[in-house]
PDB file of C-alpha atoms in Angstrom:
ATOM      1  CA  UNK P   1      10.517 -35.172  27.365  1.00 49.00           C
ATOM      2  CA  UNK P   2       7.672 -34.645  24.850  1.00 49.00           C
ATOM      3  CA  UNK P   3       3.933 -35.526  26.867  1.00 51.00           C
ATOM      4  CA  UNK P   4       3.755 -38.395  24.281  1.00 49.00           C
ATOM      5  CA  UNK P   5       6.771 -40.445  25.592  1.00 50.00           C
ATOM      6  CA  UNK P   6       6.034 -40.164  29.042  1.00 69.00           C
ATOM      7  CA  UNK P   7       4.902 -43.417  30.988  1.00 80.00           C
ATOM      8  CA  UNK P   8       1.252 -43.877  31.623  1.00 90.00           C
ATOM      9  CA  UNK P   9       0.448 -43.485  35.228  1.00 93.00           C
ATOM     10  CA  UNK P  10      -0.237 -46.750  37.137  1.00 97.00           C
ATOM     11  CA  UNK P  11      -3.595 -47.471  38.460  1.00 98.00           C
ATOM     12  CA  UNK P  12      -4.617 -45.399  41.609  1.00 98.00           C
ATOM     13  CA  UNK P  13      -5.562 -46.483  44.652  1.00 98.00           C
ATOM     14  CA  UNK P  14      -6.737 -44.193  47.980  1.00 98.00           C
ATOM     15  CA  UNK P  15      -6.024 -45.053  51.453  1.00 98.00           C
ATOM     16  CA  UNK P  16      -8.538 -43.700  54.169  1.00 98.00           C
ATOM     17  CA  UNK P  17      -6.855 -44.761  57.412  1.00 97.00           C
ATOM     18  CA  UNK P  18      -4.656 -43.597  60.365  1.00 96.00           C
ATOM     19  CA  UNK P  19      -0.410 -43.097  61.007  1.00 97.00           C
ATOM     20  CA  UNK P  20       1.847 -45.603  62.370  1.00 96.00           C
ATOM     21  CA  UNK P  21       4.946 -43.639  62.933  1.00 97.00           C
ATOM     22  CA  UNK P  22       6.668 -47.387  63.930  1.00 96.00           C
ATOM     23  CA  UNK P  23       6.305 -47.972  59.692  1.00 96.00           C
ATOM     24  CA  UNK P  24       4.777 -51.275  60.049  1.00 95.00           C
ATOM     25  CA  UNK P  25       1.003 -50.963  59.762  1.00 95.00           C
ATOM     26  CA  UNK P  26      -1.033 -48.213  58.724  1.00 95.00           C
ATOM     27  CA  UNK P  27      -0.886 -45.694  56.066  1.00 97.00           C
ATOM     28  CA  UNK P  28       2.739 -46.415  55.837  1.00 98.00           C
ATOM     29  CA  UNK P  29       1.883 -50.070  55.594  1.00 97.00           C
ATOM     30  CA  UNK P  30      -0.824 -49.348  52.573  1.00 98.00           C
ATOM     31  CA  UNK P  31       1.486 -47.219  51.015  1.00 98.00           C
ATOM     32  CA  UNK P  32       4.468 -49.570  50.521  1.00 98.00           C
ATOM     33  CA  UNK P  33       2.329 -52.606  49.698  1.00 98.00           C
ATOM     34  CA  UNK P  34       0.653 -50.191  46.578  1.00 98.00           C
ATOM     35  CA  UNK P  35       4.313 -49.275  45.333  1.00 98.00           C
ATOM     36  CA  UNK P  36       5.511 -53.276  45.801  1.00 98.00           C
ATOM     37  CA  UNK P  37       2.103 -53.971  43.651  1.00 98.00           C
ATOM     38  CA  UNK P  38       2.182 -51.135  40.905  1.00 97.00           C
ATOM     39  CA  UNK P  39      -0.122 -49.143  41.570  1.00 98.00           C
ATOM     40  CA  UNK P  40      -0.268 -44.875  42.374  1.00 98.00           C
ATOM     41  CA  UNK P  41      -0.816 -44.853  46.533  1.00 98.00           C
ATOM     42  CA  UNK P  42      -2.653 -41.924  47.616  1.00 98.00           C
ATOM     43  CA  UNK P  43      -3.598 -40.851  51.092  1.00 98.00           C
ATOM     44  CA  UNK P  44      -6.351 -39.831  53.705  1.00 98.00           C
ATOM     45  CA  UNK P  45      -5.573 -39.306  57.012  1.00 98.00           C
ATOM     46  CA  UNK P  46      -7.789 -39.982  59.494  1.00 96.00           C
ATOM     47  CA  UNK P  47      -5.851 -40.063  63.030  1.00 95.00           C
ATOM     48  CA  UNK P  48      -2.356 -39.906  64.193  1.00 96.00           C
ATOM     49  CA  UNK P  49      -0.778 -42.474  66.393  1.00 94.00           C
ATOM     50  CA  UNK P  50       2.053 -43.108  69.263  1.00 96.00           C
ATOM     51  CA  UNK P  51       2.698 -46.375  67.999  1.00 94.00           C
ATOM     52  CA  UNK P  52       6.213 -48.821  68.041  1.00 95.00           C
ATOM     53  CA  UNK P  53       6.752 -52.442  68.359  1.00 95.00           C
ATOM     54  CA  UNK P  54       5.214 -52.663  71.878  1.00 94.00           C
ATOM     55  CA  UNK P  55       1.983 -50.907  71.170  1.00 91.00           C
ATOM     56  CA  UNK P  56      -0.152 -47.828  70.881  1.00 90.00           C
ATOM     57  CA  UNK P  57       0.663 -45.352  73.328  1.00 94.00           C
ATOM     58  CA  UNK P  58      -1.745 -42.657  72.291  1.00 93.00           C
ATOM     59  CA  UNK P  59      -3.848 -41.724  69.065  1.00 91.00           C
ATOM     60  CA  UNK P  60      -5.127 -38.714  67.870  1.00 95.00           C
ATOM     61  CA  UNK P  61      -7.840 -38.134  65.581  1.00 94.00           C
ATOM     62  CA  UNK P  62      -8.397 -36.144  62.641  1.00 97.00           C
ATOM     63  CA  UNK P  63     -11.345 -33.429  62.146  1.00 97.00           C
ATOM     64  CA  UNK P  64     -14.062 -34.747  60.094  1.00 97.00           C
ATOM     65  CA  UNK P  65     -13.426 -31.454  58.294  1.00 98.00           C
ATOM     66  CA  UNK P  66      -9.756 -32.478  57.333  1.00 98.00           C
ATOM     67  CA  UNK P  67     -10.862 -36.046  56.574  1.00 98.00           C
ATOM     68  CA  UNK P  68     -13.414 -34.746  53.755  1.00 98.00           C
ATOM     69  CA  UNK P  69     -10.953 -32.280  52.454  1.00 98.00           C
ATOM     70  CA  UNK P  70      -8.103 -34.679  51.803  1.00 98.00           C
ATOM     71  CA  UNK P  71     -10.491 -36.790  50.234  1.00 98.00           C
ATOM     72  CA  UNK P  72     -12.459 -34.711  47.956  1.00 98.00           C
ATOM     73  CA  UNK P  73      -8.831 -32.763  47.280  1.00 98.00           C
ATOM     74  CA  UNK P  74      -7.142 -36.450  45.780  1.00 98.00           C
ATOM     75  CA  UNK P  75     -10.381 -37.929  44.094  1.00 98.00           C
ATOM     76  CA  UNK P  76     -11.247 -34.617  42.308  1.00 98.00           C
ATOM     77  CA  UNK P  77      -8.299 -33.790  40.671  1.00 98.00           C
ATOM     78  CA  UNK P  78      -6.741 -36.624  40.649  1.00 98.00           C
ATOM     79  CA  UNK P  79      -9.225 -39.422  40.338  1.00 98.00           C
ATOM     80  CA  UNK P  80      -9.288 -42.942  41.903  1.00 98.00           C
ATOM     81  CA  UNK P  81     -10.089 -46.721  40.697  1.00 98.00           C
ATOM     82  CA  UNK P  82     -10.030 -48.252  44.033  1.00 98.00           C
ATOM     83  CA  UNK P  83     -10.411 -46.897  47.990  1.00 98.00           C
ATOM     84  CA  UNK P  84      -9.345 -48.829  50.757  1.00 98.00           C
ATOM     85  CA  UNK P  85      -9.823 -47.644  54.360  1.00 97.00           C
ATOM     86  CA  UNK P  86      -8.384 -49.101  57.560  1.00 94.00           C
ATOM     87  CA  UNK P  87      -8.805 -46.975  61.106  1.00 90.00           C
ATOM     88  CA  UNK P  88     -11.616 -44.900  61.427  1.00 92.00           C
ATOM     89  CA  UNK P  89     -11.703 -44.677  65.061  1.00 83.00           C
ATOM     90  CA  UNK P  90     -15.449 -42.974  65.684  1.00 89.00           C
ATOM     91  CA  UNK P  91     -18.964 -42.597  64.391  1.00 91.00           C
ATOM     92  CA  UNK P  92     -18.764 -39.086  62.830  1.00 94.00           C
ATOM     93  CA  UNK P  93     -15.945 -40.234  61.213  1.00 94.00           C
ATOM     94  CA  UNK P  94     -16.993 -43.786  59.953  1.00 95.00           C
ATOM     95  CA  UNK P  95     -20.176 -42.065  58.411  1.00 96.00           C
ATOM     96  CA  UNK P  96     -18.474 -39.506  56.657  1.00 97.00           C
ATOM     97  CA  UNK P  97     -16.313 -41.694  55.052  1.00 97.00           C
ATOM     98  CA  UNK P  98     -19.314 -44.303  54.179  1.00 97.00           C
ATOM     99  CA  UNK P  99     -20.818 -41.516  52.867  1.00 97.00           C
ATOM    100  CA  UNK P 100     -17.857 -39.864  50.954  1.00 98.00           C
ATOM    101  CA  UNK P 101     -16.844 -43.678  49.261  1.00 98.00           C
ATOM    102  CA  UNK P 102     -21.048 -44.350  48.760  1.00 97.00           C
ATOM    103  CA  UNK P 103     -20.435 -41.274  46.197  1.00 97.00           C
ATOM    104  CA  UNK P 104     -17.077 -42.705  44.247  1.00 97.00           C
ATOM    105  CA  UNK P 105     -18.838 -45.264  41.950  1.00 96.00           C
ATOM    106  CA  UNK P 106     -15.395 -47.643  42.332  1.00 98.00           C
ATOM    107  CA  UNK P 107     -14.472 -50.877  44.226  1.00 98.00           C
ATOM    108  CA  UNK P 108     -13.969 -50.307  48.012  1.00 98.00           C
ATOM    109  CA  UNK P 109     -12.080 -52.407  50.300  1.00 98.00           C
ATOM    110  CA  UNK P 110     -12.646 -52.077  54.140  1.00 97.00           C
ATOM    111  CA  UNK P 111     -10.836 -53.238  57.239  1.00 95.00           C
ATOM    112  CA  UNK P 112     -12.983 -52.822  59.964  1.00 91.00           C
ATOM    113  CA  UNK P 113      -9.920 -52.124  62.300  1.00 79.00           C
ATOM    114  CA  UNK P 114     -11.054 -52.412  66.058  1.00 69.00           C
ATOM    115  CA  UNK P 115      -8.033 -53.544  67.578  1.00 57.00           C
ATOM    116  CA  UNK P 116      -4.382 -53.328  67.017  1.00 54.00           C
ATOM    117  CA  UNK P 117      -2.128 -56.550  67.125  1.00 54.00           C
ATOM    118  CA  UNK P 118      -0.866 -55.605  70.392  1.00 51.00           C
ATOM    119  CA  UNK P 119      -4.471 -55.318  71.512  1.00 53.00           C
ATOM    120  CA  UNK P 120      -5.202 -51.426  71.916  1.00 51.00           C
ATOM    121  CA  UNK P 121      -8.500 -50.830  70.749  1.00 56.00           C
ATOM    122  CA  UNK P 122      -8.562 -48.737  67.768  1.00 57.00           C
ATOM    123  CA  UNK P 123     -12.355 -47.894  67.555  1.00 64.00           C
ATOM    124  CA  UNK P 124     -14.836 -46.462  69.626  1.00 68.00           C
ATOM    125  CA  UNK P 125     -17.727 -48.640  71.009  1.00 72.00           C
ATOM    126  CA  UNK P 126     -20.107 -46.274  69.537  1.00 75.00           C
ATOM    127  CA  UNK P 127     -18.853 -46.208  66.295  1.00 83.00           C
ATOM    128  CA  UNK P 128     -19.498 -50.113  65.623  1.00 88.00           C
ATOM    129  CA  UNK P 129     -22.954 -49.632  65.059  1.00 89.00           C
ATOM    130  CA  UNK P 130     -22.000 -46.747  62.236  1.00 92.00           C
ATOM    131  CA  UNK P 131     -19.456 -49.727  61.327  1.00 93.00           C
ATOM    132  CA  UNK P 132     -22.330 -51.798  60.513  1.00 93.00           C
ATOM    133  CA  UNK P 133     -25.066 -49.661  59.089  1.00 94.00           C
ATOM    134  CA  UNK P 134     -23.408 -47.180  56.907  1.00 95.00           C
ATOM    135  CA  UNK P 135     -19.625 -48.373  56.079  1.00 96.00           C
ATOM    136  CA  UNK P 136     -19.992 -52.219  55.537  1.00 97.00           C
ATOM    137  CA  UNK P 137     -23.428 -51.328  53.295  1.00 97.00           C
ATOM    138  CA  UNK P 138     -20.829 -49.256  50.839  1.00 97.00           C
ATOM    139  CA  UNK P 139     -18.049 -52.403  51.039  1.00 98.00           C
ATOM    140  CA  UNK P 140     -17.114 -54.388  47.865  1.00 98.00           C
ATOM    141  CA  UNK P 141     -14.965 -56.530  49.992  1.00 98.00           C
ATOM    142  CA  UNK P 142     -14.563 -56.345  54.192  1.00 98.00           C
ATOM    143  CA  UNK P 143     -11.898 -57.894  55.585  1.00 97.00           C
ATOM    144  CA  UNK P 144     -12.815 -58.380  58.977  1.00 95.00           C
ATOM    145  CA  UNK P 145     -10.170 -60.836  61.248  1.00 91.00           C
ATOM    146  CA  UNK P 146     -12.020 -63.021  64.243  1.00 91.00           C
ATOM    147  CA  UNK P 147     -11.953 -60.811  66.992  1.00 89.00           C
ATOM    148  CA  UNK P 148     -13.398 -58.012  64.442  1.00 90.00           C
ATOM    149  CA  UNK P 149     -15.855 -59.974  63.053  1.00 92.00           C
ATOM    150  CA  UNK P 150     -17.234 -60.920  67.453  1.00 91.00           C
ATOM    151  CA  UNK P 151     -16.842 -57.677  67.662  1.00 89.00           C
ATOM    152  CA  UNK P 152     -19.229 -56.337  65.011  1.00 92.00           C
ATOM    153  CA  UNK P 153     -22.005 -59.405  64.827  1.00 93.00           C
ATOM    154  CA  UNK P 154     -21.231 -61.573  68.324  1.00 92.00           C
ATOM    155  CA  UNK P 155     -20.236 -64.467  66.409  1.00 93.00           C
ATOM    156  CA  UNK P 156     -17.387 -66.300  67.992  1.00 92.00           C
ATOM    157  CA  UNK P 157     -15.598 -68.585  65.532  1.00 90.00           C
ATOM    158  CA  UNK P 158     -13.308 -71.408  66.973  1.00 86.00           C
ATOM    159  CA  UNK P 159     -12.999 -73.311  64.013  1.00 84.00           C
ATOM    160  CA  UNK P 160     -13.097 -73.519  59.826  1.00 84.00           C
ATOM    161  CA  UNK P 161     -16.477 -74.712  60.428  1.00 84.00           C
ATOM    162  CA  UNK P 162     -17.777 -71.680  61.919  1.00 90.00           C
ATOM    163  CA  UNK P 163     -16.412 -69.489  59.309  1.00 93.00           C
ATOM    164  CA  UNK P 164     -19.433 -69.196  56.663  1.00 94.00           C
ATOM    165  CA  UNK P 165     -21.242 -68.584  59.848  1.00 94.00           C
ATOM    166  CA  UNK P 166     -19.474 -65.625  60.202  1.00 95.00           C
ATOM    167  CA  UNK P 167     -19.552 -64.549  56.565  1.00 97.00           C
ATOM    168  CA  UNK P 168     -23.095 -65.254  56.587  1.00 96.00           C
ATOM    169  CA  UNK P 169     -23.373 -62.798  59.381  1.00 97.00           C
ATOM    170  CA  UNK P 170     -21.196 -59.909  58.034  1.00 97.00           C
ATOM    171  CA  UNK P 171     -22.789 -60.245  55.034  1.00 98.00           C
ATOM    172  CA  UNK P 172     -25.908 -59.585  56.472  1.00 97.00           C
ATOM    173  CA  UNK P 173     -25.072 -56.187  56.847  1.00 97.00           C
ATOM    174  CA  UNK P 174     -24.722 -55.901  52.955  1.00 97.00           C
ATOM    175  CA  UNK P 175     -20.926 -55.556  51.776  1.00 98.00           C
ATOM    176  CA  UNK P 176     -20.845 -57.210  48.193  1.00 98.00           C
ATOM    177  CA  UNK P 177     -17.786 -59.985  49.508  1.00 98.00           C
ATOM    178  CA  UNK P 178     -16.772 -60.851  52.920  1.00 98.00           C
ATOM    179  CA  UNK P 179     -13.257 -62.243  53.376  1.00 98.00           C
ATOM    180  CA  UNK P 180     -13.093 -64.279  56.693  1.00 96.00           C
ATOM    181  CA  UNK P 181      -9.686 -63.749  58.016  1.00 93.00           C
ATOM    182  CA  UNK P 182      -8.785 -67.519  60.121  1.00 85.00           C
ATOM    183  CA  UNK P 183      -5.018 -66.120  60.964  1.00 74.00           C
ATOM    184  CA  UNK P 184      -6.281 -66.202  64.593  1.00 69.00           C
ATOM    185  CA  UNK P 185      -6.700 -70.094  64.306  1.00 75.00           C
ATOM    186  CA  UNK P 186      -4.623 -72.824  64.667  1.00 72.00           C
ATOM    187  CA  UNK P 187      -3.027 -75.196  61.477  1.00 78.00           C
ATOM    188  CA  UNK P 188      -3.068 -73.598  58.414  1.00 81.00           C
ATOM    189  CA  UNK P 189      -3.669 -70.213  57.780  1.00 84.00           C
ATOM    190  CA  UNK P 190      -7.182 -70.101  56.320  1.00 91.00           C
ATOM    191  CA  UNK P 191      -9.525 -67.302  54.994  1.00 95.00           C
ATOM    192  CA  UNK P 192     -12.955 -67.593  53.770  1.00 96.00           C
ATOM    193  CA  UNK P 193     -14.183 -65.853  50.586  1.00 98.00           C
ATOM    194  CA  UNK P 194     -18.001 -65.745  49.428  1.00 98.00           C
ATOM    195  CA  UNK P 195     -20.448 -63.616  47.677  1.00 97.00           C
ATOM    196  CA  UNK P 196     -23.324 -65.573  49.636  1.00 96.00           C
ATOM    197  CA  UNK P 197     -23.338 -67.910  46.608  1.00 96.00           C
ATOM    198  CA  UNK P 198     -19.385 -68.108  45.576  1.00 97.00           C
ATOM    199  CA  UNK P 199     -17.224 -69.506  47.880  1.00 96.00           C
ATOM    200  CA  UNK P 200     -13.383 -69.955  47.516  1.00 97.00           C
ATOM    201  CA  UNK P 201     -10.630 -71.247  50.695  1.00 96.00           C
ATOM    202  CA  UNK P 202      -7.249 -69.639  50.932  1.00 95.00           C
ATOM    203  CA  UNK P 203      -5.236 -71.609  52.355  1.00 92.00           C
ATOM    204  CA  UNK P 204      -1.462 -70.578  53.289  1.00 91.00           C
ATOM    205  CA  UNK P 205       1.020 -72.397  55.404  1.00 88.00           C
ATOM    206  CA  UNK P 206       1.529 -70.807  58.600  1.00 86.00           C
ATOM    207  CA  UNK P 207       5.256 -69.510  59.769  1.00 87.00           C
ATOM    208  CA  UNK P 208       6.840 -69.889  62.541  1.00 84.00           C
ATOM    209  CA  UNK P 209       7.424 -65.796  62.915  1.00 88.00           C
ATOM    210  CA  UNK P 210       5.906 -63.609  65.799  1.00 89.00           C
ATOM    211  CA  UNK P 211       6.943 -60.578  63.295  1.00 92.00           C
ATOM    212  CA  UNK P 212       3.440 -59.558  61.304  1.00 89.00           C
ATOM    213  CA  UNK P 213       2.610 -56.459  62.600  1.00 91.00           C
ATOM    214  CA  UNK P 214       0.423 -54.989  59.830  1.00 92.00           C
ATOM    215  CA  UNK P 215      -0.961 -58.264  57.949  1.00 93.00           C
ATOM    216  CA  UNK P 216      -4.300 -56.563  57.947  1.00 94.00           C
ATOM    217  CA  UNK P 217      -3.362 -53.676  56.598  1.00 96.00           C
ATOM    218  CA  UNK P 218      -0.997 -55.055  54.120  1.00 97.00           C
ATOM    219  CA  UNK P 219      -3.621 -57.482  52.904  1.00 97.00           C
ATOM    220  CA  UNK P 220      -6.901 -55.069  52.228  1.00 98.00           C
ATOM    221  CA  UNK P 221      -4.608 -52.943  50.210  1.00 98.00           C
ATOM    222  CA  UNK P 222      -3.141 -55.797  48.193  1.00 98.00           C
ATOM    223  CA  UNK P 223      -7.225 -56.518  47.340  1.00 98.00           C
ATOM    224  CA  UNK P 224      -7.779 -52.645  46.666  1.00 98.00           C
ATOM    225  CA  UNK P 225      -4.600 -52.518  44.451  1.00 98.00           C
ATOM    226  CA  UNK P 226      -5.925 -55.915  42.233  1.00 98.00           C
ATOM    227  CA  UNK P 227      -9.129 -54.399  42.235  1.00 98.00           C
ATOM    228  CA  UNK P 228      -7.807 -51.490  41.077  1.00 98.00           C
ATOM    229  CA  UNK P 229      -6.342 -53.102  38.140  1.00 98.00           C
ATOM    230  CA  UNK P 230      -9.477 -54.587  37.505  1.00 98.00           C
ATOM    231  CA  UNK P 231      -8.960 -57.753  38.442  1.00 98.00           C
ATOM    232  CA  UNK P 232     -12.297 -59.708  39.515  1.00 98.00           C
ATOM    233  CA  UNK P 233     -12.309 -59.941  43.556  1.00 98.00           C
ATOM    234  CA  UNK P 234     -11.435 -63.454  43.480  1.00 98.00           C
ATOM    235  CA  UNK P 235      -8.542 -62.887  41.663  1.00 98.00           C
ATOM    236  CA  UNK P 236      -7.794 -59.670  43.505  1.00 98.00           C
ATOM    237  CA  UNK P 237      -7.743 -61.435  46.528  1.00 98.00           C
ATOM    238  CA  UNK P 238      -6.342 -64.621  45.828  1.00 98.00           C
ATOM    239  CA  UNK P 239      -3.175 -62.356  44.700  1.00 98.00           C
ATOM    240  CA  UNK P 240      -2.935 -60.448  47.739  1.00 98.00           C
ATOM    241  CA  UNK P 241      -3.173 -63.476  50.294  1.00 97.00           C
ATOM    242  CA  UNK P 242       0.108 -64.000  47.951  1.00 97.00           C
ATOM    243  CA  UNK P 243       1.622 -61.220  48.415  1.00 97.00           C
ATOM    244  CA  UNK P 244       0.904 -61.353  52.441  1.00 96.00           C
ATOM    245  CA  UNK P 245       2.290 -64.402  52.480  1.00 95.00           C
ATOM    246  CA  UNK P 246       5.308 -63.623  51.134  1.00 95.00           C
ATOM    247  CA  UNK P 247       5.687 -60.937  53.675  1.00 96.00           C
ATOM    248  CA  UNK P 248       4.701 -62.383  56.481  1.00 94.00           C
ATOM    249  CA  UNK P 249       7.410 -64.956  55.691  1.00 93.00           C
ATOM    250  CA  UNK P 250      10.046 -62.068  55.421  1.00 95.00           C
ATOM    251  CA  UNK P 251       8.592 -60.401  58.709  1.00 93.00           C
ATOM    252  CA  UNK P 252      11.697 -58.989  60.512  1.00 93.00           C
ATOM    253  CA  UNK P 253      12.420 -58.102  64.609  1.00 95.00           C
ATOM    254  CA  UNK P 254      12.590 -54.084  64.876  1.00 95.00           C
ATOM    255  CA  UNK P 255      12.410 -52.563  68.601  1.00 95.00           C
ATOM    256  CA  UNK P 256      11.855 -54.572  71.453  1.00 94.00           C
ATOM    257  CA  UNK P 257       8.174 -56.396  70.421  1.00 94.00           C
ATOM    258  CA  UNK P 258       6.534 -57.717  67.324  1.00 94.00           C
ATOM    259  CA  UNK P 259       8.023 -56.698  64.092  1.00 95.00           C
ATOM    260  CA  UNK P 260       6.699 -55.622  61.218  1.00 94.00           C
ATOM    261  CA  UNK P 261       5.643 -57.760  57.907  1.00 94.00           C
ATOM    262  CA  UNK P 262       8.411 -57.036  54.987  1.00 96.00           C
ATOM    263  CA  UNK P 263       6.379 -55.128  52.286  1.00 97.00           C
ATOM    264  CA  UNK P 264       9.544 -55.461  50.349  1.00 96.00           C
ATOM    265  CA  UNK P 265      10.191 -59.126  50.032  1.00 95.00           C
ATOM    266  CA  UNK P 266      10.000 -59.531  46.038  1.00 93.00           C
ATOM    267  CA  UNK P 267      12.852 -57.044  45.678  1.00 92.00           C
ATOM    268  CA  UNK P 268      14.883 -58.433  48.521  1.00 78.00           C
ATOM    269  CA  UNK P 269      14.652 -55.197  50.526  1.00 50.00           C
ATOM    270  CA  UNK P 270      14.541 -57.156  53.532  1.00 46.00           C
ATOM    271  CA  UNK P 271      18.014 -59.166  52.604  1.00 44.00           C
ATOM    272  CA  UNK P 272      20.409 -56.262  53.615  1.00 38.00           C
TER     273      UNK P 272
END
């Protein structure tokens, strides 16, 4: 095949974030959602975990070392146009990957993971305040859910109305867009989008499925892979809550707990 007739390669998009060797969540849960979407996934690991459809039974992380070599080995040969990062389980760790994104002038998504859906905590205590200072401050879009976003700014949301209070709050600590994630809530399932001055309501209807094991996960890489298409963060994100959507509808039993989300569910993957 001559070098002119090849295919182009698809955007690429970088996923800073830990193992789930149960496939639902994860870098194996970024990874599928940026081949369903288009786009080239590439990976950073950052910790290895014990995890099924029960829970987390142990975790294991990375060297900072190994963390900045995966990254700098990808993004300098070859290249990125969006990073999205997901478990960074302590404060050496969250700083070095503020600092490593702070130097890759392209849009970053971040999921300030602090606990899993089973509810294993997934982040130090002392790392929230690295969280907040250095990796938010380097965010084009967090995604934090309700319990993350009491967790990072002690603002307990029981209702829509308390949701730009929240966003107002996140964005305090200076990520360019906050997405509000309202799954935690009752009705409809809402999330809040602003800029501090744009505001826009996603608004899904909510399933009747305890399967949707990686919906965070899922959803900050659907943003990162819009983004990376360069599609405005609106846009970006309007198409992944989508996409999530979709999945969580398709979310399927596997072991003897909560299921995973079906990455899969334009192709039918999850029809066999």
């Amino acid at each position: 095949m001559s070098a002119s007739s090849r295919a182009s390669a698809p955007p690429r998009v970088l996923t800073v974030a830990g193992s789930d060797s149960g496939g639902g969540a994860g870098i194996q849960a970024d990874l599928k959602t940026m081949l369903a979407l288009g786009v080239h996934g590439m990976s950073v690991l950052t910790a290895v975990t014990a995890q099924n459809s029960l829970g987390v039974q142990g975790a294991w992380e990375l060297p900072v070392e190994a963390v900045r070599a995966q990254y700098r080995s990808v993004v300098d040969d070859i290249g990125v146009d969006a990073v999205k990062t997901g478990m960074l389980s302590s404060a050496e760790l969250v700083e070095t990957v503020a600092e490593l994104i702070g130097g890759t002038a392209v849009p970053s998504v971040v999921d300030p993971v602090g606990v899993s859906k089973h509810g294993d905590s997934l982040l130090a205590a002392s790392a929230l305040d690295s969280v907040r200072t250095k990796l938010l401050p380097v965010a084009t879009v967090a995604t934090p859910n309700l319990d993350e976003v009491a967790q990072l700014t002690g603002v307990e949301v029981e209702s829509e109305d308390g949701m730009r209070r929240a966003a107002a709050a996140v964005l305090a600590y200076g990520p360019t867009w906050v997405l509000i994630k309202g799954g935690h809530l009752s009705g409809d399932a809402v999330d809040f989008l602003t800029d501090g001055s744009e505001e826009h309501w996603l608004r899904a209807p909510r399933f009747d499925n305890r399967h949707t094991h990686g919906t965070g996960c899922t959803l900050a890489s659907a943003i990162a892979s819009g983004l990376a298409k360069g599609q405005p963060v609106p846009e970006a994100v309007a198409a992944a809550k989508e996409y999530v959507t979709g999945a969580i509808a398709g979310g399927f039993a596997l072991g003897g707990g909560i299921g995973p989300v079906d990455h899969g569910w334009r192709f039918g993957a999850g029809d066999a």
